[in-house]
Amino acid sequence: MGWAIALHGGAGDIPVDLPTDKRAPREATLRRCLDLGVAALKAGHSPLDVVELVARELENCPYFNAGRGSVLTTNGTVEMEASIMDGTSKGCGCVSGLTTVVNPISLARVVMEKTPHIYLAFDGAEAFAREQGLETRDQSYFITEQNIERLKQAKEANRVQIDYTQPQPIKEQAIPRSEGDSQIGTVGCVAVDRNGNLASATSTGKMVGRIGDTPVIGAGTYANTICAVSATGKGESIIRNTIARDVAALMEYKGLSLKDAANQVIANAPKGTVGLVAVTDKGDVAMPFNTTGMFRACAVEDGHSEIAIW
Amino acid sequence: MAKWAIAIHGGAGVDPNLPEQRQEEAKRLLSRCLQIGVDALKARQSAVDVVELVVRELESDPMFNSGRGSALTAKGTVEMEASIMDGRQRRCGAVSGLTTVKNPVSLARLVMDRSPHSYLAFAGAEEFAREQGVETVDNSYFITEENIGMLKLAKEANTILFDYRIPLTGADTCSASVGSLVPDTSLQMNGLPISIYSPETVGCVVVDSTGNCAAATSTGGLMNKKSGRIGDSPLIGSGTYACDLCAISCTGEGEAIIRSTLARDVAAVMEYKGLNLQEAVDFVVKERLDEGQAGLIAVSRNGEVACKFNSNGMFRGCATEDGYMEVGIWE
């Protein structure tokens, strides 16, 4: 029984002909984050520390939809949310409506560890971040050139913005207007240490005033003593299907293996709406998705590791 | 044709020394709201219509902690949240951070029915409310004298306080420590002696005559909470859940309910372990709450109803088509 880690940079309609100049930096980020997580696990850090560390790195990367690089709201602003869960204690921390906090996942952790609450949002969360001395930056920090361009394109096409980089205008059969959040939204990480302790973290950028699945425990994030799960995709689908909790529930109540549980949960959600990464206390890993692709990476102690998109 | 059933709650965790008069008032309110639901069910209204209707009634009455009569934030304002779920196709809607919307549960319903989203909060939710033309009032509408006094007590005690419904005479000269008001400190809820904790949240679950289930939960949250604090009530899977098998609404220590995804777990053990409603409810409350205290109400598509709590009491009422009707507070 060894450690294991899996992470994602979002599931969705990632075109298989994604040009190299868009693909390479994302793969490089996945590689870098994976290495970071693996090194931390090898050094004996707790899974909670590891998932936070990796999620921070993903948030800092402008290529994925979380922290810097978050999809812009129609006002051209950024609003972020995140959640973290410790499988051993089942402690959790969630935040929504952040506009200046550089690392939402870290604020979620502070909510978990330093308040009697689980979930803080909007002004209250922003105020708390300042009280706690977390790093905050002006909105412009989070906004990348690429996302300004995408927002312009989206407005011209009168569609909600999609976060995969396409140099050409958005295709007709692209995500219909009702997709509130980016299909390639969200980053996440799950990890288990050698002792079987589990943790999960998920973080994303969001449209204004909306809360998605990411900060909802049981939907986008879940961890207990059996497994840790982080989901990505269409928020509504993840919430009503309680995706993250269901993987664990199938294992716990129906005795399914991680692979079977994860596959069943994905299969039961409408096609094209969801992906997830999960690990168990025994070091099993699963990364199923029913979308075109999911930016993902995983590694286990016996040496196997993988970085993939489709 | 399926048999209908309905259950409602006004919160879990009740002071055993709650004055008789208060208990009677609460039971009268529960009976009234239960009857409203029963009449609607007899008139063949759908489950989701009935839960909304009943929760609106509970929100409008200042007795319980939702809508008018909501607990106050540390700033002395009201911030409300609610969620609703329709077991058919598991559609859902939730809202948080409402300050002017008269009936939060109805806004949650509109989120479910009229927006492509599942959950709106704070400014975004308020804006949606205006777009939809729902009834809005000044924040002061929701604030009661009693809760203003409660908040003062809470700040003096410098703890998070749930509604403390025992009359304030004597307590509003509170240089007396909160502890001296507490005859029995052995019973606690969320770290507070039970006599200064008072339940929060209202909810309703229904199975209608076509066998469809629905659930709704609404609250003002914790007394003296940080502005922006979100509890379990608007979180699908935690405070509220409904599917084709059953519907659940929870109340109690929000953090414990979230950690254990209490509402979803009732349905999950029915679905995945084949337990019946009562078995599922018993299992989840006994095995899943760890040290947390909470209660829940649930109905199944077979017309069964179940209520369970590990706290000291839960304001509740249940009725089924075969004529059973009861309200209660204690075990």
Short mmCIF file of N, CA and C in Angstrom, two decimals, chain A residues 85 89-92 94 96 115-125 128 131 177-181 207-212 215-218 222 234-237 239-242 245-246 249-250 252-254 264-265 268, chain B residues 85 88-92 96 112 115-125 127 160 190 222 224-231 235-238 241 254-256 258-261 264-265 268-269 271-273 283-284 288 290:
data_model
loop_
_atom_site.label_atom_id
_atom_site.label_comp_id
_atom_site.label_asym_id
_atom_site.label_seq_id
_atom_site.Cartn_x
_atom_site.Cartn_y
_atom_site.Cartn_z
N MET A 85 -11.25 18.98 1.38
CA MET A 85 -11.79 18.06 2.39
C MET A 85 -10.72 17.07 2.84
N SER A 89 -10.60 13.24 8.99
CA SER A 89 -11.47 13.92 9.95
C SER A 89 -12.81 14.27 9.34
N LYS A 90 -12.92 14.17 8.03
CA LYS A 90 -14.06 14.66 7.25
C LYS A 90 -14.24 16.16 7.46
N GLY A 91 -13.18 16.83 7.86
CA GLY A 91 -13.25 18.28 7.94
C GLY A 91 -13.30 18.84 6.53
N CYS A 92 -14.02 19.97 6.37
CA CYS A 92 -14.05 20.58 5.05
C CYS A 92 -14.07 22.10 5.13
N CYS A 94 -14.93 25.56 2.43
CA CYS A 94 -15.42 25.97 1.11
C CYS A 94 -15.49 27.49 1.05
N SER A 96 -16.66 30.84 -1.83
CA SER A 96 -17.24 31.26 -3.11
C SER A 96 -17.20 32.77 -3.23
N THR A 115 -11.98 28.42 11.53
CA THR A 115 -13.31 28.91 11.91
C THR A 115 -14.16 27.72 12.30
N PRO A 116 -15.25 27.98 13.03
CA PRO A 116 -16.18 26.89 13.33
C PRO A 116 -17.12 26.62 12.15
N HIS A 117 -16.89 27.38 11.07
CA HIS A 117 -17.76 27.22 9.91
C HIS A 117 -17.12 26.32 8.87
N ILE A 118 -17.91 26.01 7.84
CA ILE A 118 -17.36 25.25 6.73
C ILE A 118 -17.26 26.12 5.48
N TYR A 119 -18.16 27.06 5.34
CA TYR A 119 -18.33 27.72 4.05
C TYR A 119 -18.51 29.22 4.25
N LEU A 120 -17.60 30.00 3.64
CA LEU A 120 -17.73 31.46 3.65
C LEU A 120 -17.75 31.96 2.22
N ALA A 121 -18.52 33.03 1.97
CA ALA A 121 -18.66 33.49 0.59
C ALA A 121 -18.70 35.00 0.47
N PHE A 122 -18.35 35.47 -0.69
CA PHE A 122 -18.44 36.87 -1.09
C PHE A 122 -17.75 37.80 -0.12
N ASP A 123 -18.42 38.90 0.21
CA ASP A 123 -17.75 39.92 1.03
C ASP A 123 -17.17 39.34 2.31
N GLY A 124 -17.95 38.46 2.93
CA GLY A 124 -17.50 37.85 4.18
C GLY A 124 -16.22 37.06 4.00
N ALA A 125 -16.14 36.36 2.87
CA ALA A 125 -14.95 35.57 2.60
C ALA A 125 -13.76 36.47 2.29
N PHE A 128 -12.52 37.98 5.48
CA PHE A 128 -11.82 36.96 6.25
C PHE A 128 -10.42 36.73 5.70
N GLU A 131 -8.32 39.47 7.00
CA GLU A 131 -8.05 39.23 8.44
C GLU A 131 -6.93 38.23 8.62
N ARG A 177 -25.89 28.28 -24.93
CA ARG A 177 -25.86 29.40 -24.01
C ARG A 177 -26.14 29.02 -22.56
N SER A 178 -26.88 27.97 -22.37
CA SER A 178 -27.26 27.62 -21.01
C SER A 178 -26.10 27.11 -20.17
N GLU A 179 -24.97 26.83 -20.80
CA GLU A 179 -23.82 26.37 -20.01
C GLU A 179 -23.29 27.54 -19.22
N GLY A 180 -23.64 27.61 -18.01
CA GLY A 180 -23.21 28.75 -17.21
C GLY A 180 -21.72 28.77 -17.02
N ASP A 181 -21.13 27.63 -16.75
CA ASP A 181 -19.71 27.63 -16.47
C ASP A 181 -18.94 27.02 -17.61
N MET A 207 -19.02 32.40 -13.17
CA MET A 207 -19.81 33.57 -13.54
C MET A 207 -20.39 34.24 -12.31
N VAL A 208 -20.56 35.51 -12.42
CA VAL A 208 -20.91 36.30 -11.25
C VAL A 208 -22.20 35.88 -10.57
N GLY A 209 -22.16 35.79 -9.23
CA GLY A 209 -23.35 35.52 -8.43
C GLY A 209 -23.79 34.07 -8.46
N ARG A 210 -23.08 33.28 -9.26
CA ARG A 210 -23.44 31.87 -9.37
C ARG A 210 -22.54 31.05 -8.50
N ILE A 211 -23.07 30.00 -7.95
CA ILE A 211 -22.23 29.03 -7.27
C ILE A 211 -22.37 27.73 -8.04
N GLY A 212 -21.26 27.07 -8.28
CA GLY A 212 -21.30 25.83 -9.03
C GLY A 212 -21.10 24.63 -8.12
N PRO A 215 -17.55 24.26 -4.88
CA PRO A 215 -17.49 24.41 -3.43
C PRO A 215 -18.54 23.58 -2.69
N VAL A 216 -19.31 22.79 -3.40
CA VAL A 216 -20.37 22.01 -2.74
C VAL A 216 -19.85 20.62 -2.39
N ILE A 217 -19.69 20.40 -1.08
CA ILE A 217 -19.20 19.11 -0.60
C ILE A 217 -20.17 18.02 -1.02
N GLY A 218 -19.64 16.97 -1.61
CA GLY A 218 -20.49 15.89 -2.08
C GLY A 218 -20.73 15.99 -3.58
N TYR A 222 -15.10 15.47 -2.38
CA TYR A 222 -15.46 14.61 -1.27
C TYR A 222 -14.27 13.76 -0.87
N LYS A 234 -20.01 20.02 -16.02
CA LYS A 234 -21.19 20.88 -15.94
C LYS A 234 -21.72 20.88 -14.51
N GLY A 235 -21.70 22.06 -13.91
CA GLY A 235 -22.04 22.19 -12.49
C GLY A 235 -23.36 21.57 -12.10
N GLU A 236 -24.38 21.84 -12.90
CA GLU A 236 -25.72 21.36 -12.55
C GLU A 236 -25.75 19.84 -12.48
N SER A 237 -25.09 19.23 -13.44
CA SER A 237 -25.04 17.77 -13.49
C SER A 237 -24.31 17.20 -12.28
N ILE A 239 -23.93 18.60 -9.33
CA ILE A 239 -24.68 18.85 -8.09
C ILE A 239 -25.82 17.86 -7.94
N ARG A 240 -26.67 17.74 -8.96
CA ARG A 240 -27.84 16.87 -8.76
C ARG A 240 -27.47 15.41 -8.71
N ASN A 241 -26.34 15.04 -9.31
CA ASN A 241 -25.90 13.66 -9.23
C ASN A 241 -24.95 13.38 -8.06
N THR A 242 -24.74 14.40 -7.25
CA THR A 242 -23.82 14.31 -6.11
C THR A 242 -22.64 13.41 -6.47
N ARG A 245 -19.66 12.38 -3.90
CA ARG A 245 -20.16 11.54 -2.80
C ARG A 245 -20.57 10.18 -3.32
N ASP A 246 -21.15 10.14 -4.50
CA ASP A 246 -21.64 8.88 -5.02
C ASP A 246 -20.56 7.86 -5.29
N ALA A 249 -19.99 6.48 -2.01
CA ALA A 249 -21.16 5.75 -1.52
C ALA A 249 -21.29 4.38 -2.19
N LEU A 250 -21.01 4.32 -3.47
CA LEU A 250 -21.08 3.04 -4.17
C LEU A 250 -20.04 2.06 -3.62
N GLU A 252 -18.76 2.19 -0.57
CA GLU A 252 -19.08 1.92 0.82
C GLU A 252 -20.33 1.06 0.98
N TYR A 253 -21.38 1.41 0.25
CA TYR A 253 -22.67 0.76 0.47
C TYR A 253 -22.94 -0.40 -0.47
N LYS A 254 -22.25 -0.39 -1.61
CA LYS A 254 -22.51 -1.48 -2.56
C LYS A 254 -21.28 -2.35 -2.76
N GLN A 264 -19.39 3.88 -13.03
CA GLN A 264 -20.85 3.90 -12.95
C GLN A 264 -21.37 5.33 -12.76
N VAL A 265 -20.70 6.07 -11.89
CA VAL A 265 -21.12 7.44 -11.63
C VAL A 265 -21.02 8.28 -12.91
N ASN A 268 -23.73 7.30 -15.44
CA ASN A 268 -25.09 7.72 -15.09
C ASN A 268 -25.33 9.21 -15.27
N MET B 85 -35.71 20.67 -3.98
CA MET B 85 -35.34 19.64 -4.95
C MET B 85 -36.55 18.82 -5.33
N ARG B 88 -38.40 14.08 -9.22
CA ARG B 88 -38.48 13.73 -10.64
C ARG B 88 -37.27 14.35 -11.30
N GLN B 89 -36.38 13.55 -11.84
CA GLN B 89 -35.18 14.05 -12.53
C GLN B 89 -34.22 14.80 -11.62
N ARG B 90 -34.50 14.82 -10.34
CA ARG B 90 -33.57 15.47 -9.40
C ARG B 90 -33.19 16.89 -9.81
N ARG B 91 -34.16 17.66 -10.26
CA ARG B 91 -33.88 19.07 -10.53
C ARG B 91 -33.79 19.78 -9.18
N CYS B 92 -32.96 20.82 -9.13
CA CYS B 92 -32.81 21.49 -7.86
C CYS B 92 -32.52 22.98 -8.03
N SER B 96 -28.44 31.62 -1.54
CA SER B 96 -27.80 32.03 -0.29
C SER B 96 -27.62 33.53 -0.28
N MET B 112 -34.46 26.97 -9.89
CA MET B 112 -34.62 25.63 -10.44
C MET B 112 -35.40 25.66 -11.76
N SER B 115 -33.94 29.29 -14.40
CA SER B 115 -32.57 29.66 -14.77
C SER B 115 -31.84 28.38 -15.15
N PRO B 116 -30.78 28.49 -15.94
CA PRO B 116 -30.01 27.31 -16.31
C PRO B 116 -29.05 26.89 -15.19
N HIS B 117 -29.13 27.58 -14.07
CA HIS B 117 -28.19 27.31 -12.98
C HIS B 117 -28.86 26.55 -11.85
N SER B 118 -28.06 26.16 -10.88
CA SER B 118 -28.59 25.45 -9.71
C SER B 118 -28.54 26.28 -8.45
N TYR B 119 -27.63 27.24 -8.40
CA TYR B 119 -27.37 27.89 -7.12
C TYR B 119 -26.93 29.33 -7.36
N LEU B 120 -27.69 30.27 -6.86
CA LEU B 120 -27.35 31.68 -6.96
C LEU B 120 -27.17 32.26 -5.56
N ALA B 121 -26.29 33.23 -5.44
CA ALA B 121 -26.02 33.76 -4.10
C ALA B 121 -25.71 35.24 -4.08
N PHE B 122 -26.02 35.86 -2.96
CA PHE B 122 -25.71 37.26 -2.69
C PHE B 122 -26.18 38.17 -3.81
N ALA B 123 -25.31 39.04 -4.29
CA ALA B 123 -25.77 40.03 -5.28
C ALA B 123 -26.40 39.37 -6.50
N GLY B 124 -25.82 38.28 -6.93
CA GLY B 124 -26.36 37.58 -8.10
C GLY B 124 -27.76 37.06 -7.86
N ALA B 125 -28.01 36.58 -6.63
CA ALA B 125 -29.34 36.07 -6.30
C ALA B 125 -30.34 37.21 -6.17
N GLU B 127 -30.19 40.05 -7.64
CA GLU B 127 -30.46 40.57 -8.99
C GLU B 127 -31.47 39.70 -9.71
N ILE B 160 -20.80 31.74 18.95
CA ILE B 160 -21.89 31.63 18.00
C ILE B 160 -23.11 31.18 18.77
N ASN B 190 -23.63 22.21 19.34
CA ASN B 190 -22.64 23.08 18.69
C ASN B 190 -21.82 23.85 19.71
N LEU B 222 -26.99 30.74 11.57
CA LEU B 222 -26.57 30.84 12.96
C LEU B 222 -26.62 32.27 13.47
N ASN B 224 -25.40 35.47 15.13
CA ASN B 224 -24.05 36.04 15.24
C ASN B 224 -23.06 35.43 14.26
N LYS B 225 -23.55 34.84 13.19
CA LYS B 225 -22.63 34.25 12.21
C LYS B 225 -21.89 35.38 11.49
N LYS B 226 -20.73 35.04 10.98
CA LYS B 226 -20.02 35.95 10.09
C LYS B 226 -20.90 36.17 8.86
N SER B 227 -20.97 37.39 8.40
CA SER B 227 -21.66 37.63 7.14
C SER B 227 -20.97 36.80 6.06
N GLY B 228 -21.74 36.14 5.23
CA GLY B 228 -21.14 35.32 4.19
C GLY B 228 -21.03 33.85 4.57
N ARG B 229 -21.39 33.52 5.79
CA ARG B 229 -21.34 32.11 6.19
C ARG B 229 -22.52 31.37 5.56
N ILE B 230 -22.19 30.25 4.94
CA ILE B 230 -23.20 29.41 4.33
C ILE B 230 -23.27 28.11 5.13
N GLY B 231 -24.48 27.64 5.41
CA GLY B 231 -24.66 26.42 6.19
C GLY B 231 -25.08 25.27 5.30
N LEU B 235 -27.36 23.50 0.58
CA LEU B 235 -26.46 22.56 -0.10
C LEU B 235 -27.16 21.24 -0.42
N ILE B 236 -27.31 21.02 -1.71
CA ILE B 236 -27.95 19.79 -2.18
C ILE B 236 -27.09 18.60 -1.76
N GLY B 237 -27.74 17.64 -1.15
CA GLY B 237 -27.01 16.47 -0.67
C GLY B 237 -26.72 16.56 0.81
N SER B 238 -26.67 17.75 1.34
CA SER B 238 -26.43 17.92 2.76
C SER B 238 -27.74 18.21 3.46
N TYR B 241 -32.42 16.84 -0.12
CA TYR B 241 -32.21 15.90 -1.22
C TYR B 241 -33.53 15.25 -1.60
N GLY B 254 -25.00 22.39 11.33
CA GLY B 254 -24.77 22.45 9.88
C GLY B 254 -23.49 21.78 9.44
N GLU B 255 -22.44 22.04 10.20
CA GLU B 255 -21.15 21.50 9.81
C GLU B 255 -21.18 19.97 9.82
N ALA B 256 -21.85 19.39 10.81
CA ALA B 256 -21.95 17.92 10.89
C ALA B 256 -22.79 17.37 9.73
N ILE B 258 -23.12 18.71 6.73
CA ILE B 258 -22.36 18.81 5.49
C ILE B 258 -21.32 17.70 5.40
N ARG B 259 -20.57 17.52 6.47
CA ARG B 259 -19.51 16.50 6.48
C ARG B 259 -20.06 15.13 6.18
N SER B 260 -21.27 14.88 6.64
CA SER B 260 -21.83 13.55 6.46
C SER B 260 -22.77 13.46 5.26
N THR B 261 -22.86 14.54 4.49
CA THR B 261 -23.80 14.61 3.35
C THR B 261 -25.07 13.85 3.74
N ARG B 264 -28.25 13.13 1.32
CA ARG B 264 -27.92 12.22 0.22
C ARG B 264 -27.71 10.81 0.74
N ASP B 265 -27.13 10.71 1.93
CA ASP B 265 -26.82 9.39 2.44
C ASP B 265 -28.07 8.56 2.74
N ALA B 268 -28.92 7.22 -0.52
CA ALA B 268 -27.87 6.31 -1.00
C ALA B 268 -27.97 4.94 -0.35
N VAL B 269 -28.25 4.90 0.95
CA VAL B 269 -28.34 3.56 1.55
C VAL B 269 -29.62 2.83 1.12
N GLU B 271 -30.87 3.18 -1.92
CA GLU B 271 -30.56 2.82 -3.29
C GLU B 271 -29.53 1.70 -3.37
N TYR B 272 -28.43 1.85 -2.61
CA TYR B 272 -27.30 0.95 -2.77
C TYR B 272 -27.27 -0.21 -1.79
N LYS B 273 -27.97 -0.05 -0.69
CA LYS B 273 -27.98 -1.15 0.28
C LYS B 273 -29.36 -1.78 0.39
N PHE B 283 -30.13 4.31 10.30
CA PHE B 283 -28.71 4.04 10.04
C PHE B 283 -27.92 5.35 9.93
N VAL B 284 -28.43 6.25 9.12
CA VAL B 284 -27.69 7.48 8.85
C VAL B 284 -27.55 8.34 10.11
N ARG B 288 -23.74 8.01 10.90
CA ARG B 288 -23.07 8.99 10.03
C ARG B 288 -22.80 10.33 10.69
N ASP B 290 -21.32 11.04 13.56
CA ASP B 290 -20.17 11.11 14.45
C ASP B 290 -20.58 11.83 15.72
#
